[in-house]
Coordinates of C-alpha atoms in Angstrom, one line a residue:
M240 CA 50.0 31.2 -27.9
T241 CA 46.6 29.7 -27.3
W242 CA 45.8 26.1 -28.2
N243 CA 42.3 25.4 -29.3
F244 CA 41.3 21.7 -29.0
S245 CA 37.7 22.1 -29.9
S246 CA 36.4 20.9 -33.3
P247 CA 33.0 19.9 -34.8
A248 CA 34.0 16.2 -34.6
L249 CA 34.9 16.4 -30.9
E250 CA 31.8 18.3 -30.0
L251 CA 29.7 15.6 -31.8
A252 CA 31.5 12.9 -30.0
A253 CA 30.9 14.6 -26.7
T254 CA 27.2 14.9 -27.2
S255 CA 26.6 11.5 -28.9
V256 CA 25.6 8.4 -27.0
H257 CA 27.4 5.1 -27.5
P258 CA 25.1 2.5 -29.2
A259 CA 25.6 -0.1 -26.4
A260 CA 24.7 2.5 -23.8
S261 CA 21.6 3.5 -25.8
F262 CA 20.6 -0.2 -26.1
W263 CA 21.0 -0.8 -22.4
G264 CA 18.9 2.3 -21.7
I265 CA 16.1 0.9 -23.7
I266 CA 16.0 -2.6 -22.2
E267 CA 16.9 -1.7 -18.6
P268 CA 13.3 -0.9 -17.6
Y269 CA 12.1 -4.2 -19.1
L270 CA 14.8 -6.2 -17.3
T271 CA 14.0 -4.5 -14.0
F272 CA 10.3 -5.2 -14.5
L273 CA 11.0 -8.9 -15.3
F274 CA 13.3 -9.4 -12.4
S275 CA 10.9 -7.6 -10.0
L276 CA 8.1 -9.8 -11.3
S277 CA 10.2 -12.9 -10.8
V278 CA 11.0 -12.0 -7.2
F279 CA 7.3 -11.3 -6.6
L280 CA 6.3 -14.6 -8.0
I281 CA 8.9 -16.5 -6.0
A282 CA 7.6 -14.8 -2.8
F283 CA 4.1 -15.7 -3.8
L284 CA 5.1 -19.4 -4.4
I285 CA 6.9 -19.5 -1.1
V286 CA 3.8 -18.4 0.7
L287 CA 1.6 -20.9 -1.3
E288 CA 4.0 -23.8 -0.4
N289 CA 2.8 -23.6 3.2
R290 CA 6.3 -24.1 4.6
N291 CA 7.3 -23.7 8.2
P292 CA 6.5 -20.1 9.0
S293 CA 10.0 -19.2 10.2
R294 CA 11.4 -20.6 7.0
T295 CA 8.9 -18.6 4.9
V296 CA 9.7 -15.4 6.8
A297 CA 13.4 -16.0 6.4
W298 CA 13.1 -16.4 2.6
L299 CA 10.9 -13.3 2.3
I300 CA 13.3 -11.2 4.2
I301 CA 16.2 -12.3 2.1
L302 CA 14.2 -11.6 -1.1
N303 CA 13.3 -8.1 0.2
F304 CA 16.7 -6.9 1.4
L305 CA 18.9 -8.9 -1.0
P306 CA 16.7 -9.6 -4.0
I307 CA 19.5 -10.7 -6.4
V308 CA 21.2 -13.0 -3.8
G309 CA 17.8 -14.2 -2.6
F310 CA 16.6 -14.9 -6.1
I311 CA 19.7 -17.0 -7.0
L312 CA 19.7 -18.9 -3.6
Y313 CA 16.0 -19.8 -4.0
V314 CA 16.5 -21.0 -7.6
L315 CA 19.4 -23.2 -6.5
I316 CA 18.4 -24.5 -3.1
G317 CA 14.9 -23.3 -2.2
R318 CA 12.5 -25.1 -4.4
N319 CA 10.9 -28.3 -3.0
V320 CA 9.8 -29.4 -6.5
R321 CA 13.5 -29.5 -7.6
K322 CA 14.3 -31.6 -4.6
R323 CA 11.6 -34.1 -5.6
K324 CA 12.9 -34.3 -9.2
L325 CA 16.5 -34.8 -8.1
F326 CA 15.7 -37.8 -5.9
R327 CA 12.8 -39.3 -7.8
H328 CA 14.7 -42.3 -8.9
K329 CA 16.4 -42.8 -5.5
F330 CA 13.4 -44.7 -4.2
I331 CA 14.3 -48.4 -3.9
S332 CA 12.1 -50.7 -2.0
N333 CA 13.3 -52.2 1.2
A334 CA 11.3 -55.3 0.4
D335 CA 14.3 -57.4 -0.8
V336 CA 16.4 -56.8 2.3
L337 CA 13.4 -57.3 4.6
K338 CA 12.7 -60.6 2.9
K339 CA 16.3 -61.6 3.5
L340 CA 16.0 -60.8 7.2
E341 CA 12.6 -62.6 7.5
T342 CA 13.9 -65.8 6.0
R343 CA 16.6 -66.1 8.6
P344 CA 16.1 -68.7 11.3
R345 CA 15.4 -65.9 13.8
P346 CA 12.6 -63.6 12.7
L347 CA 12.4 -59.8 13.2
L348 CA 10.8 -58.4 16.3
K349 CA 7.2 -57.5 15.7
E350 CA 4.9 -55.4 17.8
S351 CA 3.2 -58.5 19.2
D352 CA 6.5 -59.6 20.6
F353 CA 7.2 -56.6 22.8
W354 CA 5.8 -58.5 25.8
M355 CA 9.0 -60.7 25.6
Y356 CA 11.1 -57.8 26.9
P357 CA 9.7 -56.8 30.3
H358 CA 12.6 -54.5 30.9
L359 CA 11.3 -52.3 28.1
A360 CA 7.7 -52.4 29.4
S361 CA 7.9 -48.7 30.3
K362 CA 8.8 -48.0 26.7
R363 CA 6.0 -49.9 25.1
R364 CA 4.5 -46.6 23.7
L365 CA 7.9 -45.6 22.3
L366 CA 8.3 -49.0 20.6
N367 CA 4.9 -48.7 19.0
L368 CA 5.8 -45.2 17.8
M369 CA 9.2 -46.3 16.5
T370 CA 7.5 -49.1 14.6
N371 CA 5.4 -46.6 12.7
V372 CA 7.6 -43.6 12.3
S373 CA 11.1 -45.0 11.7
Q374 CA 10.2 -47.3 8.8
S375 CA 12.9 -49.5 10.1
P376 CA 12.4 -53.0 11.6
F377 CA 13.6 -53.9 15.1
T378 CA 16.5 -56.3 14.7
V379 CA 17.0 -58.5 17.7
H380 CA 20.2 -60.6 17.4
N381 CA 23.0 -58.0 17.6
V382 CA 26.1 -57.1 19.5
S383 CA 27.1 -53.4 19.8
R384 CA 30.3 -51.8 21.1
I385 CA 30.8 -48.1 21.7
L386 CA 34.0 -46.7 20.4
T387 CA 35.1 -43.5 22.1
N388 CA 37.1 -40.9 20.1
G389 CA 39.3 -41.2 17.1
D390 CA 42.1 -43.4 18.3
E391 CA 39.8 -46.3 19.4
T392 CA 37.4 -45.9 16.4
F393 CA 40.1 -45.8 13.7
R394 CA 42.1 -48.6 15.2
Q395 CA 39.0 -50.9 15.3
I396 CA 37.9 -50.0 11.7
L397 CA 41.3 -50.6 10.3
T398 CA 41.6 -53.9 12.2
D399 CA 38.3 -55.2 10.9
M400 CA 38.9 -54.0 7.3
S401 CA 42.3 -55.7 7.3
K402 CA 40.5 -59.0 8.0
A403 CA 38.0 -58.6 5.2
K404 CA 37.6 -61.6 2.9
D405 CA 34.7 -60.6 0.5
H406 CA 33.9 -56.9 0.5
I407 CA 34.4 -53.5 2.2
H408 CA 31.9 -50.7 1.8
F409 CA 33.3 -47.4 2.9
Q410 CA 31.3 -44.2 3.0
F411 CA 32.2 -40.8 4.7
Y412 CA 31.2 -37.2 4.4
I413 CA 34.8 -36.1 4.7
I414 CA 37.9 -38.0 3.7
R415 CA 41.2 -36.1 4.0
H416 CA 44.4 -37.0 2.2
D417 CA 46.5 -36.4 5.3
A418 CA 48.3 -39.0 7.3
T419 CA 45.1 -40.6 8.6
G420 CA 43.6 -40.6 5.2
Q421 CA 46.7 -42.2 3.7
Q422 CA 46.5 -45.0 6.3
F423 CA 43.0 -45.9 5.4
K424 CA 43.8 -45.6 1.7
Q425 CA 46.6 -48.1 2.0
V426 CA 44.4 -50.7 3.7
L427 CA 41.6 -50.2 1.1
M428 CA 44.2 -50.6 -1.7
D429 CA 45.8 -53.6 -0.2
K430 CA 42.4 -55.4 0.2
A431 CA 41.4 -54.6 -3.3
R432 CA 44.6 -56.0 -4.7
Q433 CA 43.9 -59.2 -2.7
G434 CA 40.6 -59.6 -4.5
V435 CA 38.3 -58.1 -1.9
K436 CA 35.5 -56.0 -3.5
V437 CA 36.0 -52.4 -2.2
R438 CA 33.6 -49.6 -2.8
V439 CA 34.1 -46.0 -1.5
I440 CA 31.6 -43.1 -1.4
Y441 CA 32.6 -39.6 -0.4
D442 CA 30.5 -36.4 -0.4
G443 CA 31.3 -33.9 -3.2
V444 CA 31.2 -30.9 -0.8
G445 CA 32.5 -32.5 2.4
S446 CA 35.5 -33.9 0.6
V447 CA 35.9 -31.1 -1.9
R448 CA 39.6 -30.8 -1.0
L449 CA 40.3 -34.5 -1.4
D450 CA 43.3 -34.8 -3.7
R451 CA 42.6 -36.2 -7.1
A452 CA 45.8 -38.3 -6.9
Y453 CA 44.3 -39.9 -3.8
I454 CA 41.3 -41.0 -5.8
A455 CA 43.3 -42.1 -8.8
E456 CA 45.5 -44.3 -6.6
L457 CA 42.5 -46.0 -5.2
R458 CA 41.0 -46.7 -8.6
E459 CA 44.3 -47.9 -10.0
A460 CA 44.4 -50.5 -7.2
G461 CA 40.9 -51.7 -8.1
V462 CA 38.8 -49.8 -5.7
E463 CA 35.5 -48.5 -7.0
V464 CA 35.1 -44.8 -6.0
A465 CA 32.1 -42.6 -6.4
A466 CA 31.4 -39.0 -5.3
F467 CA 27.9 -38.0 -4.0
F468 CA 26.9 -34.9 -6.0
P469 CA 30.3 -33.5 -6.9
V470 CA 30.1 -29.7 -7.1
I471 CA 32.2 -28.1 -9.8
L472 CA 30.6 -24.7 -9.7
P473 CA 29.4 -24.4 -6.1
F474 CA 27.4 -21.2 -6.6
L475 CA 25.7 -22.4 -9.8
N476 CA 24.7 -25.9 -8.7
N477 CA 21.3 -26.9 -7.6
K478 CA 22.7 -29.9 -5.7
L479 CA 24.8 -27.9 -3.3
N480 CA 22.2 -28.0 -0.5
Y481 CA 21.7 -31.7 -0.4
R482 CA 24.7 -33.5 1.1
N483 CA 25.4 -37.1 2.2
H484 CA 26.5 -36.7 5.8
R485 CA 26.5 -40.5 6.5
K486 CA 29.5 -42.3 7.9
I487 CA 29.2 -46.1 7.2
V488 CA 31.7 -48.9 7.1
I489 CA 30.6 -52.5 6.3
V490 CA 33.0 -55.5 6.3
D491 CA 31.8 -58.7 4.7
G492 CA 28.2 -57.9 5.5
K493 CA 28.7 -58.9 9.1
I494 CA 30.4 -56.0 10.8
G495 CA 29.3 -52.4 10.5
F496 CA 30.3 -49.0 11.9
V497 CA 28.3 -45.8 12.2
G498 CA 28.8 -42.6 14.2
G499 CA 30.2 -39.1 14.1
L500 CA 33.8 -39.5 13.0
N501 CA 35.0 -38.6 9.5
I502 CA 38.4 -39.6 8.2
G503 CA 41.2 -37.1 8.9
D504 CA 43.9 -36.0 11.3
E505 CA 41.6 -33.5 13.0
Y506 CA 39.5 -36.3 14.3
L507 CA 42.5 -37.5 16.2
G508 CA 42.9 -34.1 17.8
K509 CA 45.8 -33.0 15.6
D510 CA 44.2 -29.8 14.4
T511 CA 45.5 -26.9 16.5
R512 CA 42.4 -24.9 15.9
F513 CA 40.2 -27.3 17.8
G514 CA 42.7 -29.3 19.8
F515 CA 41.2 -32.4 21.4
W516 CA 38.4 -33.9 19.4
R517 CA 35.6 -35.6 21.4
D518 CA 33.5 -38.0 19.3
S519 CA 31.7 -41.4 19.4
H520 CA 31.1 -44.3 17.0
V521 CA 29.5 -47.7 17.4
Q522 CA 30.5 -51.1 16.0
L523 CA 27.7 -53.4 15.2
E524 CA 27.5 -57.2 14.5
G525 CA 24.4 -59.0 13.6
E526 CA 21.1 -58.3 11.8
A527 CA 21.4 -54.5 12.1
V528 CA 24.3 -54.7 9.7
Y529 CA 21.9 -55.8 6.9
L530 CA 20.1 -52.5 7.3
L531 CA 23.3 -50.5 7.1
Q532 CA 24.2 -52.5 4.0
N533 CA 20.9 -51.7 2.4
I534 CA 21.5 -47.9 3.0
F535 CA 24.9 -48.0 1.4
L536 CA 23.7 -50.0 -1.6
K537 CA 20.9 -47.5 -2.1
D538 CA 23.3 -44.6 -2.1
W539 CA 25.6 -46.5 -4.5
F540 CA 22.8 -47.2 -6.9
F541 CA 21.7 -43.6 -6.8
I542 CA 25.1 -42.1 -7.7
T543 CA 26.4 -44.8 -10.1
D544 CA 23.2 -46.3 -11.5
K545 CA 24.7 -49.7 -10.7
S546 CA 22.3 -52.0 -8.9
V547 CA 24.1 -54.3 -6.4
N548 CA 21.9 -56.9 -4.8
S549 CA 23.8 -60.1 -4.6
D550 CA 23.3 -62.5 -1.6
R551 CA 27.0 -62.1 -1.0
Y552 CA 26.3 -58.7 0.6
F553 CA 23.7 -60.3 3.0
P554 CA 25.5 -63.4 4.1
P555 CA 24.4 -65.9 6.8
L556 CA 25.4 -64.4 10.1
G557 CA 26.0 -67.5 12.0
E558 CA 25.5 -67.6 15.8
I559 CA 25.3 -64.1 17.3
E560 CA 26.0 -64.1 21.0
G561 CA 24.1 -60.9 21.8
E562 CA 20.3 -60.3 22.0
E563 CA 20.4 -56.5 21.6
I564 CA 17.4 -54.8 20.0
I565 CA 18.7 -52.3 17.4
Q566 CA 17.0 -50.1 14.8
I567 CA 18.8 -48.3 12.0
A568 CA 17.0 -45.0 11.1
A569 CA 17.9 -43.3 7.9
S570 CA 16.5 -40.0 6.5
G571 CA 17.2 -37.6 3.7
P572 CA 15.7 -35.2 1.2
D573 CA 14.6 -38.2 -1.0
S574 CA 11.6 -38.5 1.4
D575 CA 8.8 -36.1 2.4
W576 CA 9.0 -37.6 5.9
E577 CA 11.9 -36.4 8.1
L578 CA 12.3 -39.8 9.8
I579 CA 15.2 -39.0 12.2
W580 CA 13.4 -35.7 13.2
Q581 CA 10.3 -37.7 14.0
M582 CA 12.4 -40.3 15.8
Y583 CA 14.1 -37.7 18.0
F584 CA 10.8 -36.1 18.9
S585 CA 9.2 -39.5 19.7
I586 CA 12.1 -40.5 22.0
I587 CA 12.1 -37.1 23.8
A588 CA 8.3 -36.9 24.1
T589 CA 8.0 -40.4 25.7
A590 CA 10.8 -39.8 28.3
Q591 CA 9.9 -40.4 31.9
E592 CA 13.0 -39.6 33.9
K593 CA 15.9 -38.1 32.0
I594 CA 17.0 -36.8 28.7
Y595 CA 20.7 -36.3 27.8
I596 CA 21.8 -34.8 24.5
T597 CA 25.2 -34.3 23.0
S598 CA 25.4 -32.4 19.7
P599 CA 28.0 -30.1 18.1
Y600 CA 25.1 -28.2 16.4
F601 CA 21.9 -27.4 18.2
V602 CA 19.2 -25.6 16.1
P603 CA 15.9 -27.4 17.1
D604 CA 12.6 -26.7 15.5
D605 CA 9.5 -25.6 17.5
S606 CA 8.4 -29.2 18.2
I607 CA 11.7 -30.3 19.6
T608 CA 12.0 -27.1 21.6
M609 CA 8.6 -27.5 23.1
A610 CA 9.2 -31.2 23.9
L611 CA 12.4 -30.3 25.8
K612 CA 10.7 -27.5 27.7
T613 CA 7.7 -29.6 28.6
A614 CA 10.0 -32.4 29.8
A615 CA 12.0 -30.0 32.0
L616 CA 8.9 -28.3 33.4
S617 CA 7.5 -31.8 34.2
G618 CA 10.5 -32.4 36.5
L619 CA 12.6 -34.5 34.2
D620 CA 16.4 -34.2 34.2
V621 CA 17.2 -32.6 30.9
R622 CA 20.8 -31.8 30.1
I623 CA 22.4 -30.7 26.8
L624 CA 26.2 -30.8 26.1
L625 CA 27.5 -28.5 23.4
P626 CA 30.8 -27.1 22.2
S627 CA 32.2 -24.0 23.9
R628 CA 33.9 -22.8 20.7
P629 CA 32.5 -22.4 17.2
D630 CA 33.0 -24.7 14.3
H631 CA 30.6 -23.0 12.0
Q632 CA 29.9 -19.4 13.2
T633 CA 26.3 -19.0 12.1
V634 CA 25.1 -22.3 13.6
F635 CA 27.1 -21.6 16.7
W636 CA 25.3 -18.3 17.4
A637 CA 21.9 -19.7 16.3
S638 CA 22.3 -22.4 18.9
R639 CA 22.8 -19.9 21.6
S640 CA 19.6 -18.1 20.7
Y641 CA 17.6 -21.0 22.2
F642 CA 19.4 -21.0 25.5
Q643 CA 17.2 -18.5 27.4
E644 CA 13.8 -20.1 26.9
L645 CA 15.2 -23.6 27.6
L646 CA 17.2 -22.4 30.7
E647 CA 14.0 -20.7 32.0
A648 CA 12.2 -24.0 31.7
G649 CA 14.8 -25.9 33.7
V650 CA 17.0 -27.4 30.9
R651 CA 20.6 -27.5 31.9
F652 CA 23.4 -26.6 29.4
Y653 CA 27.0 -27.6 29.6
L654 CA 29.8 -26.2 27.4
Y655 CA 32.7 -28.6 26.6
Q656 CA 36.1 -27.2 27.5
P657 CA 39.1 -29.3 26.5
G658 CA 38.4 -29.1 22.7
F659 CA 35.5 -29.7 20.3
V660 CA 32.7 -32.1 21.0
H661 CA 31.3 -33.6 17.8
A662 CA 29.4 -36.7 19.1
K663 CA 25.7 -36.9 18.2
I664 CA 24.0 -38.7 21.1
L665 CA 20.5 -38.8 22.5
L666 CA 20.0 -40.8 25.7
V667 CA 16.6 -41.3 27.5
D668 CA 15.8 -43.0 30.8
G669 CA 18.9 -45.2 30.6
L670 CA 17.0 -47.5 28.3
V671 CA 17.2 -45.9 24.8
A672 CA 20.1 -44.3 22.9
S673 CA 20.6 -42.9 19.5
I674 CA 24.1 -42.6 18.1
G675 CA 24.9 -41.7 14.5
T676 CA 25.5 -38.9 12.1
A677 CA 22.5 -36.6 12.6
N678 CA 22.9 -33.4 14.5
M679 CA 20.1 -31.8 16.5
D680 CA 19.6 -29.1 13.8
I681 CA 17.5 -28.2 10.8
R682 CA 20.1 -29.2 8.2
S683 CA 20.3 -32.8 9.5
F684 CA 16.5 -33.0 9.8
Q685 CA 15.6 -31.7 6.4
H686 CA 18.6 -31.4 4.0
N687 CA 21.2 -34.1 4.7
F688 CA 21.3 -37.8 4.2
E689 CA 21.8 -39.2 7.7
V690 CA 21.8 -42.5 9.5
N691 CA 21.5 -43.3 13.2
A692 CA 21.6 -46.5 15.2
I693 CA 18.9 -46.8 18.0
L694 CA 20.0 -49.0 20.8
Y695 CA 17.6 -50.4 23.4
N696 CA 18.6 -51.3 27.0
S697 CA 22.1 -52.6 26.2
S698 CA 25.5 -52.3 27.8
S699 CA 26.2 -49.8 25.1
V700 CA 23.4 -47.5 26.4
A701 CA 25.1 -47.6 29.8
K702 CA 28.5 -46.9 28.3
L703 CA 27.2 -43.9 26.4
E704 CA 25.6 -42.5 29.6
A705 CA 28.8 -43.1 31.5
D706 CA 30.7 -41.2 28.8
F707 CA 28.2 -38.4 29.0
F708 CA 28.9 -37.8 32.7
D709 CA 32.6 -38.0 32.1
D710 CA 32.2 -35.3 29.5
L711 CA 30.2 -33.2 32.0
E712 CA 33.3 -33.3 34.3
D713 CA 35.2 -31.6 31.5
S714 CA 32.5 -29.0 30.9
K715 CA 31.2 -25.8 32.4
E716 CA 27.6 -25.4 33.2
L717 CA 26.0 -22.3 31.8
T718 CA 23.5 -20.8 34.2
L719 CA 20.7 -18.4 33.3
D720 CA 22.4 -15.6 35.2
D721 CA 25.6 -16.2 33.2
Y722 CA 23.8 -16.2 29.9
Q723 CA 21.9 -13.0 30.7
R724 CA 25.2 -11.2 31.4
R725 CA 26.5 -11.9 27.9
P726 CA 27.7 -8.9 25.8
W727 CA 25.2 -7.0 23.8
H728 CA 26.9 -7.9 20.5
H729 CA 26.4 -11.6 21.3
R730 CA 22.6 -10.9 21.4
V731 CA 22.8 -9.3 18.0
L732 CA 24.7 -12.3 16.5
E733 CA 22.3 -14.8 18.1
S734 CA 19.2 -13.0 16.7
V735 CA 20.6 -12.6 13.2
A736 CA 21.9 -16.2 13.1
R737 CA 18.5 -17.6 14.4
L738 CA 16.7 -15.6 11.7
L739 CA 18.9 -17.2 9.0
S740 CA 19.0 -20.7 10.5
P741 CA 16.0 -22.0 8.6
L742 CA 18.0 -21.5 5.4
L743 CA 21.2 -23.1 6.6

């Protein structure tokens, strides 16, 4: 018996086209044309923006090989005009805080006063440069103290916060809700319940895993908490690329902290992935704290629309025993001038004897690279300390793509062995040191909000240099021969990562 399944209805169904498919067939060419036109126009705009050539080429390559991904990324993070719109109302004049400083019994250091510091005579050109490029005054009456690693840093911050009588301002890129985070939370809550004004800023991406219950407990205790650009849909958010990487603590407007450490167990070396965590922070007392305070209050105003400008946050400092010259340099995407980038270049370009750099991420631009090569070729002692293991893979391999040209110029590289080195230090001639949150990479220079303290010829500069040489004892020097014998696949990873680095 033969079964016949054919019928006129079935034959019609087999040959007919579904209405949705027919509609898609009609509009598909138009959508393809519009998308292609959009990609072409974006490429045209990128060229017209006169960006850094390497950044332009990176965007064009992404658009060519991954047009859909490139289109979305450019719309979200690539447009300079969007950056300007986002941060248009972040501009707050420094006039008020500078007036507060200038009305103090001891005025700020001016260019005409540099002769008073003969030990910095060799740095007169740098001081002039820093006056113009940093947009930060030289504060004179300060005391600084270098804090090495998490144990010492956390202990000192907790001690000073527990003594707060008026306010605590607490800002970190990463806050964990682990044991270390709980310890800080408890002190912040206790002080708030005692009537101390406590404000906390955390970054929406850096602290994306911060438990909501942690934040709720802080608020219930009276702590004011604000997130910098919280990201709910990471891949559909135009704020993803602009992060607040600052780490600032201010106690009563008189004591300040800044440096490389975030809040979490890993910064005490308790993360088995990294092991020992090598980092540096600095405690400040004196006029420089006013400038840290100003930066915090600007960030607070930007994310909360609440202006805080009471004199209580800039109290009389009393007698300061130290006479240290300190600048506070802040930079971020709210400015068309990359101030910390300029500051790094100025310090390196005016070096006369030695340049020592510690950074977890090293992706310099052409100007920094040329300044380092020129210094080494001129006979200066140029040494760079980097991690031996990756934290972020792309940045890790991009960093290594710069080794050969710098090694050939005489720059010496050291790879830290016991764990992960996360300090961000620049030392020049034993007279000038930068310590803070900015890495020696494009992201810190152009995309992140950063803050560094610049120290001039103090015991803290000597301490940082001593720490640097201690770290070299725990590091392995990478020679040009060693580097050239690396596996072929490392070369591929370095080249690809370097190509993508302008977009990181």
